[in-house]
Rosetta silent file (secondary structure, phi, psi, omega in degrees, C-alpha in Angstrom):
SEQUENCE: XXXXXXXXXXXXXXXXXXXXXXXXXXXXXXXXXXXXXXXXXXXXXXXXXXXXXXXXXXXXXXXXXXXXXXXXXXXXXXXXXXXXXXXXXXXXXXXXXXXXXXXXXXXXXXXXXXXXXXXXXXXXXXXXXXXXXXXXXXXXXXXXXXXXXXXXXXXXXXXXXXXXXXXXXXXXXXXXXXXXXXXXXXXXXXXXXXXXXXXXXXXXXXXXXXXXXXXXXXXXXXXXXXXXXXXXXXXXXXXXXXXXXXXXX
SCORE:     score description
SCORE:     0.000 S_00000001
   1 L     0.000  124.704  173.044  276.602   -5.268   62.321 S_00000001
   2 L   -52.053  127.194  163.353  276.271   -3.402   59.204 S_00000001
   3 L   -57.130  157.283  179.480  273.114   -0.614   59.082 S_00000001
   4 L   -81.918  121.668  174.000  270.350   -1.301   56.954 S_00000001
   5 L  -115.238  131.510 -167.006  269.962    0.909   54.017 S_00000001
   6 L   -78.848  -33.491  164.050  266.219    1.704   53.105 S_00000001
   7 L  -137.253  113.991 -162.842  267.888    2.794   49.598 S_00000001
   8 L   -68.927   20.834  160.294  271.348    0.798   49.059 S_00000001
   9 L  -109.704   24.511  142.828  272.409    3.736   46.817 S_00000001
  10 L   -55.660  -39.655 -126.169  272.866    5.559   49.854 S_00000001
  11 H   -71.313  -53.587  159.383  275.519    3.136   50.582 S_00000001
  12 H   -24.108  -68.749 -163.514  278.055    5.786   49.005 S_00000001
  13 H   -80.460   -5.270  167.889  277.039    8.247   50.932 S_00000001
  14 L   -74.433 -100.469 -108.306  277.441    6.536   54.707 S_00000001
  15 L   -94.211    9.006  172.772  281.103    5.770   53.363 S_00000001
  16 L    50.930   38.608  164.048  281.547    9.456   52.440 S_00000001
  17 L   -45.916  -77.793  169.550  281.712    8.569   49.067 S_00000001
  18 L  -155.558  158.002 -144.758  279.712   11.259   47.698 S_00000001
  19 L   -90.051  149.789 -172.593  277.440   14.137   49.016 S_00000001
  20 L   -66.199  142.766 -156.868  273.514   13.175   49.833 S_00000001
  21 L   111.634  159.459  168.100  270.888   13.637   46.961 S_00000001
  22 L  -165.521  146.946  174.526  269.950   13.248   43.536 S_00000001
  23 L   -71.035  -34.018 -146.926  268.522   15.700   41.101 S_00000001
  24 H   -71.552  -25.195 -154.168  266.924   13.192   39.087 S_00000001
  25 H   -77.887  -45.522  177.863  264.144   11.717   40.680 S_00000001
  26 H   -61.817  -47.121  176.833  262.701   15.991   41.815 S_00000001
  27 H   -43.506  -38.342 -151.201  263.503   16.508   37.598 S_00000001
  28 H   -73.248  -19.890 -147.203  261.102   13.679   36.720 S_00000001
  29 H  -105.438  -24.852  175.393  258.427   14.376   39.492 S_00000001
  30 H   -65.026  -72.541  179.914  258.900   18.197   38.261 S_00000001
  31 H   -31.904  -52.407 -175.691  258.303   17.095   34.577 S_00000001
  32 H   -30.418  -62.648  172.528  255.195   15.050   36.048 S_00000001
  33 H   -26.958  -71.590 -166.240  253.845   18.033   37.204 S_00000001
  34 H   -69.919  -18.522  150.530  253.873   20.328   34.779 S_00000001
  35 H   -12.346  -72.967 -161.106  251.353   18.607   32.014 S_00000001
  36 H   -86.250   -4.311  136.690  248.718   19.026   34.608 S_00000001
  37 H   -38.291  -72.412 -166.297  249.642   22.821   35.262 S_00000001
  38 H   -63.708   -7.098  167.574  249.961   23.610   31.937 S_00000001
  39 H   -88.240  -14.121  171.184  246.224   21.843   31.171 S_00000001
  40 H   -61.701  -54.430  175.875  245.082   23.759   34.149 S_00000001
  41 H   -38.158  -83.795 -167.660  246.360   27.056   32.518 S_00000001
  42 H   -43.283  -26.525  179.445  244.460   25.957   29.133 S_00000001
  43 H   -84.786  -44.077  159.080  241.404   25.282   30.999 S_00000001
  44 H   -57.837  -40.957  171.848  241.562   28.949   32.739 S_00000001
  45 H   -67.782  -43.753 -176.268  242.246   30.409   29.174 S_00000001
  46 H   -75.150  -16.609 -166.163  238.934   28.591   27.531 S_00000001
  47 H  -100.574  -29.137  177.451  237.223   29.398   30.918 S_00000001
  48 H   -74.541  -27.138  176.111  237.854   33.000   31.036 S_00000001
  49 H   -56.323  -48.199 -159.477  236.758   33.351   27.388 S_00000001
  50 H   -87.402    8.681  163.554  233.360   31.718   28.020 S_00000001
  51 H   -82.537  -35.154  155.584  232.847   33.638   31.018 S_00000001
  52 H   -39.130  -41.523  157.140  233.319   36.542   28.563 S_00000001
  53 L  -115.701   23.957  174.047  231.039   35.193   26.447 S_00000001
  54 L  -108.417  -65.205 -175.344  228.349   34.055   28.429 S_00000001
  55 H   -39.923  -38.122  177.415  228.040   37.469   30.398 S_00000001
  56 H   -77.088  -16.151  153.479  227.611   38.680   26.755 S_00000001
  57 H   -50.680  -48.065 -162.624  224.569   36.147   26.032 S_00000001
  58 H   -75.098  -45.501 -175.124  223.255   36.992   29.032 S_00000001
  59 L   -91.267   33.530 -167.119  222.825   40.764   28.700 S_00000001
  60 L   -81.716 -151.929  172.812  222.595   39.715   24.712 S_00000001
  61 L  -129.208  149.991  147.807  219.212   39.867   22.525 S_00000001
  62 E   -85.517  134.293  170.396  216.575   37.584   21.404 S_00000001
  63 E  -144.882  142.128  159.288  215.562   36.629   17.731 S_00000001
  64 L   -52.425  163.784 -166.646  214.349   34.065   16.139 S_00000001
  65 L  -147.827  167.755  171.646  216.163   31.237   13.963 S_00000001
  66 E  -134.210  125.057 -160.322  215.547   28.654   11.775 S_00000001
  67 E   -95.285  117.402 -164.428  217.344   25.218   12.706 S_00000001
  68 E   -75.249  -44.681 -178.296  218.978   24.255    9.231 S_00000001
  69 E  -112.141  160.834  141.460  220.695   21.057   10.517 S_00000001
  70 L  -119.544  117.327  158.175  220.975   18.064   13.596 S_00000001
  71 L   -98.564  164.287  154.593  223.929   16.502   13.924 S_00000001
  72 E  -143.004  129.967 -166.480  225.408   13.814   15.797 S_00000001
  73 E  -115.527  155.780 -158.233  228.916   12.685   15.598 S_00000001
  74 E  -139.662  113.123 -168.836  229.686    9.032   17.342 S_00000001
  75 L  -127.589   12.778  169.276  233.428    8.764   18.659 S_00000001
  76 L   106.430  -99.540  152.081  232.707    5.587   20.179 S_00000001
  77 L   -40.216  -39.959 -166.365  232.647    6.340   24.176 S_00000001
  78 L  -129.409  128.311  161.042  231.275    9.865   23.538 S_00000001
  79 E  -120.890  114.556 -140.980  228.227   10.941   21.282 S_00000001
  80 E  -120.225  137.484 -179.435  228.125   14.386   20.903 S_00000001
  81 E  -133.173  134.908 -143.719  225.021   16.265   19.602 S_00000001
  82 E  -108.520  157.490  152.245  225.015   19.328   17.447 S_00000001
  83 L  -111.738  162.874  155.606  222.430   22.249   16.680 S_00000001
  84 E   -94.715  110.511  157.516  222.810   24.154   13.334 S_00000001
  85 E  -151.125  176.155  161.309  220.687   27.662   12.465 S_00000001
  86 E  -120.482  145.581  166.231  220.357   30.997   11.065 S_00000001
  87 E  -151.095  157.628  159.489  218.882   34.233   12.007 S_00000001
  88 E   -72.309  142.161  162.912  218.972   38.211   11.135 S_00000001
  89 E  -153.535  149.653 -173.314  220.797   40.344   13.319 S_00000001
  90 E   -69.995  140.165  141.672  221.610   43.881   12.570 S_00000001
  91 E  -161.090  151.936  179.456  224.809   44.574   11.692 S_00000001
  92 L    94.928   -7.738 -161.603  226.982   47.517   10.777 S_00000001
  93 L   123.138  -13.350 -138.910  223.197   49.200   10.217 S_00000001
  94 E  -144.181  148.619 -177.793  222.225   46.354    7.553 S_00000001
  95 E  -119.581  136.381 -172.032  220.623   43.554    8.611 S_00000001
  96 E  -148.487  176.534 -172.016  222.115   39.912    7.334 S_00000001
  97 E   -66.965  117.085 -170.853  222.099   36.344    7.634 S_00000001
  98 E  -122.777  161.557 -154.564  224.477   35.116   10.466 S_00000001
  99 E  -155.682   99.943  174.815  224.704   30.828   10.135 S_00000001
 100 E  -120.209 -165.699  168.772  226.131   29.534   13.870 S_00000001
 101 L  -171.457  120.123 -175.994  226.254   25.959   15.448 S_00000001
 102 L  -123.569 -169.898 -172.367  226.897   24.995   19.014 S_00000001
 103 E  -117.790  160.644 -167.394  226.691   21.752   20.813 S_00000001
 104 L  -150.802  139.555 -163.958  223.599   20.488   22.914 S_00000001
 105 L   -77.046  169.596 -149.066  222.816   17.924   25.175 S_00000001
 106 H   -92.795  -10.605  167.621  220.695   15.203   23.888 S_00000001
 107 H   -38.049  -52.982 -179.021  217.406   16.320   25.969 S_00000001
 108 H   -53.923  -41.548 -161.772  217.569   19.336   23.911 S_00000001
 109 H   -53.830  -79.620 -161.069  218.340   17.313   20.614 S_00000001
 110 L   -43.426   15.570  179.169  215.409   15.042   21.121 S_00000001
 111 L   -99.877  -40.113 -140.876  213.198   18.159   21.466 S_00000001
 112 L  -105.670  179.334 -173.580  214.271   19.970   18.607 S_00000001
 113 L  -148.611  172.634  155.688  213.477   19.403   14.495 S_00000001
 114 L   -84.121  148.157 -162.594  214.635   20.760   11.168 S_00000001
 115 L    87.791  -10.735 -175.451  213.189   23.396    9.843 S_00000001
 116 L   -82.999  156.380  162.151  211.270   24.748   13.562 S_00000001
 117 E   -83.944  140.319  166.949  211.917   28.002   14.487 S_00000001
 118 L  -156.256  156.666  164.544  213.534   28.744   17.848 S_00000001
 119 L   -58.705  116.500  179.476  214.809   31.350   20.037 S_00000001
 120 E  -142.111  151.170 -136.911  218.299   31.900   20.350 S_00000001
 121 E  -130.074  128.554  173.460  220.115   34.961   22.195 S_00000001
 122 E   -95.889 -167.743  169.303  223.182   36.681   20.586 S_00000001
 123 E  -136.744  115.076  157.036  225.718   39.312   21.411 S_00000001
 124 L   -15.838  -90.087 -174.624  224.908   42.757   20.102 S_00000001
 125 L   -63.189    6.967 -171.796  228.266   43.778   19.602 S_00000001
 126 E  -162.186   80.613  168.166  229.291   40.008   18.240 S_00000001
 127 E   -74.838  -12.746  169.858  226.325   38.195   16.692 S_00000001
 128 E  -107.379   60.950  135.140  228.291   35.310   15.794 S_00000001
 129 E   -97.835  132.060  163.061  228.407   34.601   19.500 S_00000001
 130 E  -161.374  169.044 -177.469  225.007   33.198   19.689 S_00000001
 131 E  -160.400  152.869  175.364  223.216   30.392   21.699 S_00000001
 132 E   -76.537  151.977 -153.692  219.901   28.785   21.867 S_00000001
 133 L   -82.711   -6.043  157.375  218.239   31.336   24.207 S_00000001
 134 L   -66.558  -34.154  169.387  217.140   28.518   26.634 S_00000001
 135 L   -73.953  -13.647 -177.351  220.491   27.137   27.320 S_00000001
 136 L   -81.557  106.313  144.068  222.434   30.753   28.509 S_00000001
 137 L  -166.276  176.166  172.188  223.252   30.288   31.964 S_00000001
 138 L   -34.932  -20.415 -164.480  226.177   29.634   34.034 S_00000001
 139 L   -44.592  -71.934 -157.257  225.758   25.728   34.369 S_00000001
 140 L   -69.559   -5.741  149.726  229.149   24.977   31.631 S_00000001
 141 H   -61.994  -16.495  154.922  231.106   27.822   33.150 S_00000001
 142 H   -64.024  -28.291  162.648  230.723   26.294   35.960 S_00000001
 143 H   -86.993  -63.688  173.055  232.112   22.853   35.040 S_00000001
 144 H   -38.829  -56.753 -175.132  234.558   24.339   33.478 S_00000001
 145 H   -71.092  -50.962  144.490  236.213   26.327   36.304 S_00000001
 146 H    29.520 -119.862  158.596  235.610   22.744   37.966 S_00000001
 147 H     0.274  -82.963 -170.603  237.398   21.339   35.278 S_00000001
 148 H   -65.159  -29.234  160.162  240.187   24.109   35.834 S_00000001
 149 H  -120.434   25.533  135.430  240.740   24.110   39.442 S_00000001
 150 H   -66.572  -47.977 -151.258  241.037   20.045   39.791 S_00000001
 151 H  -109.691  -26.148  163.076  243.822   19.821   37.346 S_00000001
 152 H   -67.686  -50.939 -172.220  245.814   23.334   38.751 S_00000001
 153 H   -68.602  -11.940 -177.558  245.140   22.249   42.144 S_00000001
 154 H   -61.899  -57.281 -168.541  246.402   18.557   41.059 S_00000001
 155 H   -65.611  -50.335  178.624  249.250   20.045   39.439 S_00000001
 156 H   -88.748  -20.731  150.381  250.616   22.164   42.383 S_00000001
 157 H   -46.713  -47.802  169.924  250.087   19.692   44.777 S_00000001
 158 H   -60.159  -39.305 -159.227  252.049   17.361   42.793 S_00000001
 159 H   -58.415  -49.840  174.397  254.241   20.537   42.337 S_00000001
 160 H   -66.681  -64.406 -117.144  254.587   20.797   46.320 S_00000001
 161 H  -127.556  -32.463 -158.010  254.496   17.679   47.849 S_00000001
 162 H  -127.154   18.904 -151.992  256.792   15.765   44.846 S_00000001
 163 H  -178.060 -126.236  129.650  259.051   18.541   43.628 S_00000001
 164 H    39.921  -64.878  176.730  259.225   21.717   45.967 S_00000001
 165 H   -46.992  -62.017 -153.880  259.345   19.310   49.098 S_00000001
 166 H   -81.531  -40.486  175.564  262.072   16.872   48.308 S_00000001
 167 H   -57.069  -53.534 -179.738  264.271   20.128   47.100 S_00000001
 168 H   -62.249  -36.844  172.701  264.021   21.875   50.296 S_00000001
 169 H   -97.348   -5.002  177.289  264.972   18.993   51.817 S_00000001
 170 H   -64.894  -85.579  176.589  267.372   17.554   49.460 S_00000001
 171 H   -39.243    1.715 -163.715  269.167   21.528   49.857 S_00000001
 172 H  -110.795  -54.147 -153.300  268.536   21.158   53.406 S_00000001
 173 H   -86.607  -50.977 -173.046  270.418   17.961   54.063 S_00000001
 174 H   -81.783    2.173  158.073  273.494   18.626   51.514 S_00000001
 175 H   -68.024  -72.341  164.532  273.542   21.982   53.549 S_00000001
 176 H  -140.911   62.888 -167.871  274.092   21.177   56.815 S_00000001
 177 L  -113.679  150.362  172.281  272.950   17.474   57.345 S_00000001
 178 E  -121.944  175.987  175.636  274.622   14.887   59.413 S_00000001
 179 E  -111.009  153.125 -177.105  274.661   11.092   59.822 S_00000001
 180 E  -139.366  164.925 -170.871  273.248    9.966   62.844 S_00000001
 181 E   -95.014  161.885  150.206  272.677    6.264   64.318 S_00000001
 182 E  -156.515 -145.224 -173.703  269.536    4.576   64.944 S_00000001
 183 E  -160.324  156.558 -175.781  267.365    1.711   64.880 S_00000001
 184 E   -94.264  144.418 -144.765  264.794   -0.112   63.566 S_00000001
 185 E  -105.754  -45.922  172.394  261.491   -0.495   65.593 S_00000001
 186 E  -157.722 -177.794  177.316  259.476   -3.093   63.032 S_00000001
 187 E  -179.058  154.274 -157.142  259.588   -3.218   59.277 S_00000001
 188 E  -132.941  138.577  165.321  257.192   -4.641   56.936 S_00000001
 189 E  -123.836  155.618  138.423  256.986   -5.929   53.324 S_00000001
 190 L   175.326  165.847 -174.361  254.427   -6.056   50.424 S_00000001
 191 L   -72.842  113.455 -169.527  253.228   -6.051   47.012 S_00000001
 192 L   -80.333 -151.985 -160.605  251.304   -3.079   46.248 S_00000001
 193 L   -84.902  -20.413  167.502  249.276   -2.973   43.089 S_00000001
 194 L   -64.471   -7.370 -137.172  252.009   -2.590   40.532 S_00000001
 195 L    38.673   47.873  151.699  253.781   -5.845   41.883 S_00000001
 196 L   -97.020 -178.769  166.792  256.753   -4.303   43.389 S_00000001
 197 L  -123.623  165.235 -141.605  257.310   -4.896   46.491 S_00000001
 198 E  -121.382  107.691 -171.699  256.613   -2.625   49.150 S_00000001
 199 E  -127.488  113.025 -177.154  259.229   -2.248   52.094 S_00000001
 200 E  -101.001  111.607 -174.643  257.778    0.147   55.174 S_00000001
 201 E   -70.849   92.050  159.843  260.359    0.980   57.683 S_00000001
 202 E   -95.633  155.129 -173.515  259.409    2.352   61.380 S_00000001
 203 E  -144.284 -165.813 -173.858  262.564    3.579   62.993 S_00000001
 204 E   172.808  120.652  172.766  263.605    5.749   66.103 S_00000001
 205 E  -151.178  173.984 -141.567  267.063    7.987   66.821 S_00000001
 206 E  -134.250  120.496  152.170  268.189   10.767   69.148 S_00000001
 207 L   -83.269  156.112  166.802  268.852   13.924   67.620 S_00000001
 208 L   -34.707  -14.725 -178.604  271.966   16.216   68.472 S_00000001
 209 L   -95.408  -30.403  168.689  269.365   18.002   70.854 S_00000001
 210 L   119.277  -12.089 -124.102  268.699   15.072   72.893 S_00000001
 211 L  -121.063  126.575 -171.425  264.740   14.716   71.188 S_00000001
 212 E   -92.123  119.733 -177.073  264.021   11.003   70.931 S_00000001
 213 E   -97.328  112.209 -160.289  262.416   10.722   67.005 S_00000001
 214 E  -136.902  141.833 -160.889  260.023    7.990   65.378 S_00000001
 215 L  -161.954   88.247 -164.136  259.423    8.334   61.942 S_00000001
 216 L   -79.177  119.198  176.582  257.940    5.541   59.380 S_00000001
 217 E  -144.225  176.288 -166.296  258.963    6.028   55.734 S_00000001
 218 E  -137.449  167.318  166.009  258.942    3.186   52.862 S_00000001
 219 E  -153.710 -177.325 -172.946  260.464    2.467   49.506 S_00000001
 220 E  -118.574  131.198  164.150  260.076   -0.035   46.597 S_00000001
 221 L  -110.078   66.540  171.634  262.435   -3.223   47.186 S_00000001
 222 H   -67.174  -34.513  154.599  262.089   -5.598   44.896 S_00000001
 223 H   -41.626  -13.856  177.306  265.617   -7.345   45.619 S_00000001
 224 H  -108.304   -8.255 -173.986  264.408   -8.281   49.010 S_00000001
 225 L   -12.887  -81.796 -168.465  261.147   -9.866   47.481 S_00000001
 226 L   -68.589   23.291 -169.553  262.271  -13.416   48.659 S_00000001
 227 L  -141.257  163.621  173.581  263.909  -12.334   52.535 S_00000001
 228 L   -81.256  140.051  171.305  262.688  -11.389   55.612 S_00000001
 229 L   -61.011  117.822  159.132  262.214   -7.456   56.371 S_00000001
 230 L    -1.255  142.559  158.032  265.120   -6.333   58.837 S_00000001
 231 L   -89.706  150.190 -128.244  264.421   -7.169   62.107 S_00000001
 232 L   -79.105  134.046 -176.268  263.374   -5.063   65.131 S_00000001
 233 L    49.887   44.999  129.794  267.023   -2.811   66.403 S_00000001
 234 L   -80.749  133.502 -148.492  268.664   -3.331   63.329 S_00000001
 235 E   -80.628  167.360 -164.812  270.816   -0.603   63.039 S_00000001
 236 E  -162.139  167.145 -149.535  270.289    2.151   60.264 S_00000001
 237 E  -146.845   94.361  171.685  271.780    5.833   59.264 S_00000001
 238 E   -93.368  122.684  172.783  269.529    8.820   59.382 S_00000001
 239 E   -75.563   91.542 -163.662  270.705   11.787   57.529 S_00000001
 240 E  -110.707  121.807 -169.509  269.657   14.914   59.842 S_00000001
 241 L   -97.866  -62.886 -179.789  269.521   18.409   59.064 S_00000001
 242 E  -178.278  163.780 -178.879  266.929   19.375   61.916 S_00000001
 243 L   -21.241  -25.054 -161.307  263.673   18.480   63.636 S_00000001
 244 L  -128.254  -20.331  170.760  261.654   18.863   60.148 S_00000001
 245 E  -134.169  135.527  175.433  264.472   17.383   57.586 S_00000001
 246 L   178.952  165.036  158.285  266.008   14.166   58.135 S_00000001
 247 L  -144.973  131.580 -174.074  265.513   11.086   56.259 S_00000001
 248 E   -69.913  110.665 -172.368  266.324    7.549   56.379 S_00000001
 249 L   -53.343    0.000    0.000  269.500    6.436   54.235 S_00000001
């Protein structure tokens, strides 16, 4: 009876065809990855600045303003609310007109009017860093780093577990890996949420060591859609390195 192959482009490599592996699939899962590195990175660069400039807010000064504008821009999904003002703040020795605008949440907007005066807190050495002086605290640095360690840890997980993983054992296997016999214990099909179909394997072999193994792993089989899953000690070809790499062919 012919073994079962969990991926029939294995089949080459039971017939010593060619050596076990493929680059392509750790390129692509590597590619995946690195997006949500590199927005983690971008989210660490904007996060360190506004911890930079919120520490400078904090130990900044108060002056009064005059709020010139309110905006609100409307992007459909997201409405975004804006304050506009000016105030004096010394600079150079001379005292002038500095004209900033940040954004504010709409509690604030629906508080605020044009033309009131309000307090808003600067940076000495940089007055156009300014903020209204009720809003400087920690809260959006705080989202932000969030923000910034979800999508790096996201990223290096993927980085680990889809990339990093499959290499060590891919290099593992085309290192010193063997074929070894086994069998199948049950096997399962179904359509997961994509419509593929969904073929889950449990299996069991004897390593070179004697150590009796059980191991469940799955793949997507849409060619068996319409068949029955392999039946229980149908025989199959595990590619075995050692106790922690091995896989089913």
């Amino acid at each position: 009876m012919q073994p079962f192959l969990l991926n029939p482009k294995n089949a080459a490599v039971v017939t010593r065809q060619k050596p076990y592996g493929s680059g392509t699939f750790v390129g692509f899962m590597l590619l995946f990855s690195i997006p949500f590195l590199l927005v983690g990175c971008i989210a660490l660069g904007f996060l360190l600045r506004d911890i930079g400039a919120t520490q400078a807010l904090i130990n900044g000064d108060d002056t009064q303003a005059t709020i010139t504008k309110l905006r609100v821009e409307d992007h459909g999904d997201d409405t975004s609310y804006f304050v506009d003002y000016r105030f004096d703040a010394p600079i150079n020795g001379d005292s002038r007109t500095v004209e900033s605008s940040h954004i504010i949440n709409q509690e604030t907007y629906n508080t605020l009017s044009e033309g009131a005066t309000v307090i808003v807190r600067y940076d000495p050495a940089n007055p156009a860093v300014s903020k209204l002086s009720a809003l400087v605290n920690w809260n959006n640095v705080l989202i932000q780093l969030a923000f910034a360690v979800m999508f790096s840890l996201f990223g290096g997980l993927a980085l680990i577990f889809f990339v990093i993983r499959p290499w060590r054992l891919t290099k593992a296997l085309r290192a010193r890996g063997q074929m070894l016999p086994g069998q199948i214990i049950n096997a399962s099909a179904e359509k997961d949420g994509d419509g593929d179909w969904n073929l889950e394997v449990k299996y069991y072999f004897v390593s070179p060591h004697g150590v009796g193994i059980t191991k469940t792993q799955s793949a997507i089989r849409n060619d068996l859609r319409n068949t029955a899953p392999p039946p229980a000690n149908t025989p199959i070809v595990v590619m075995f390195a050692d106790e922690r790499n091995f896989t089913l062919l």
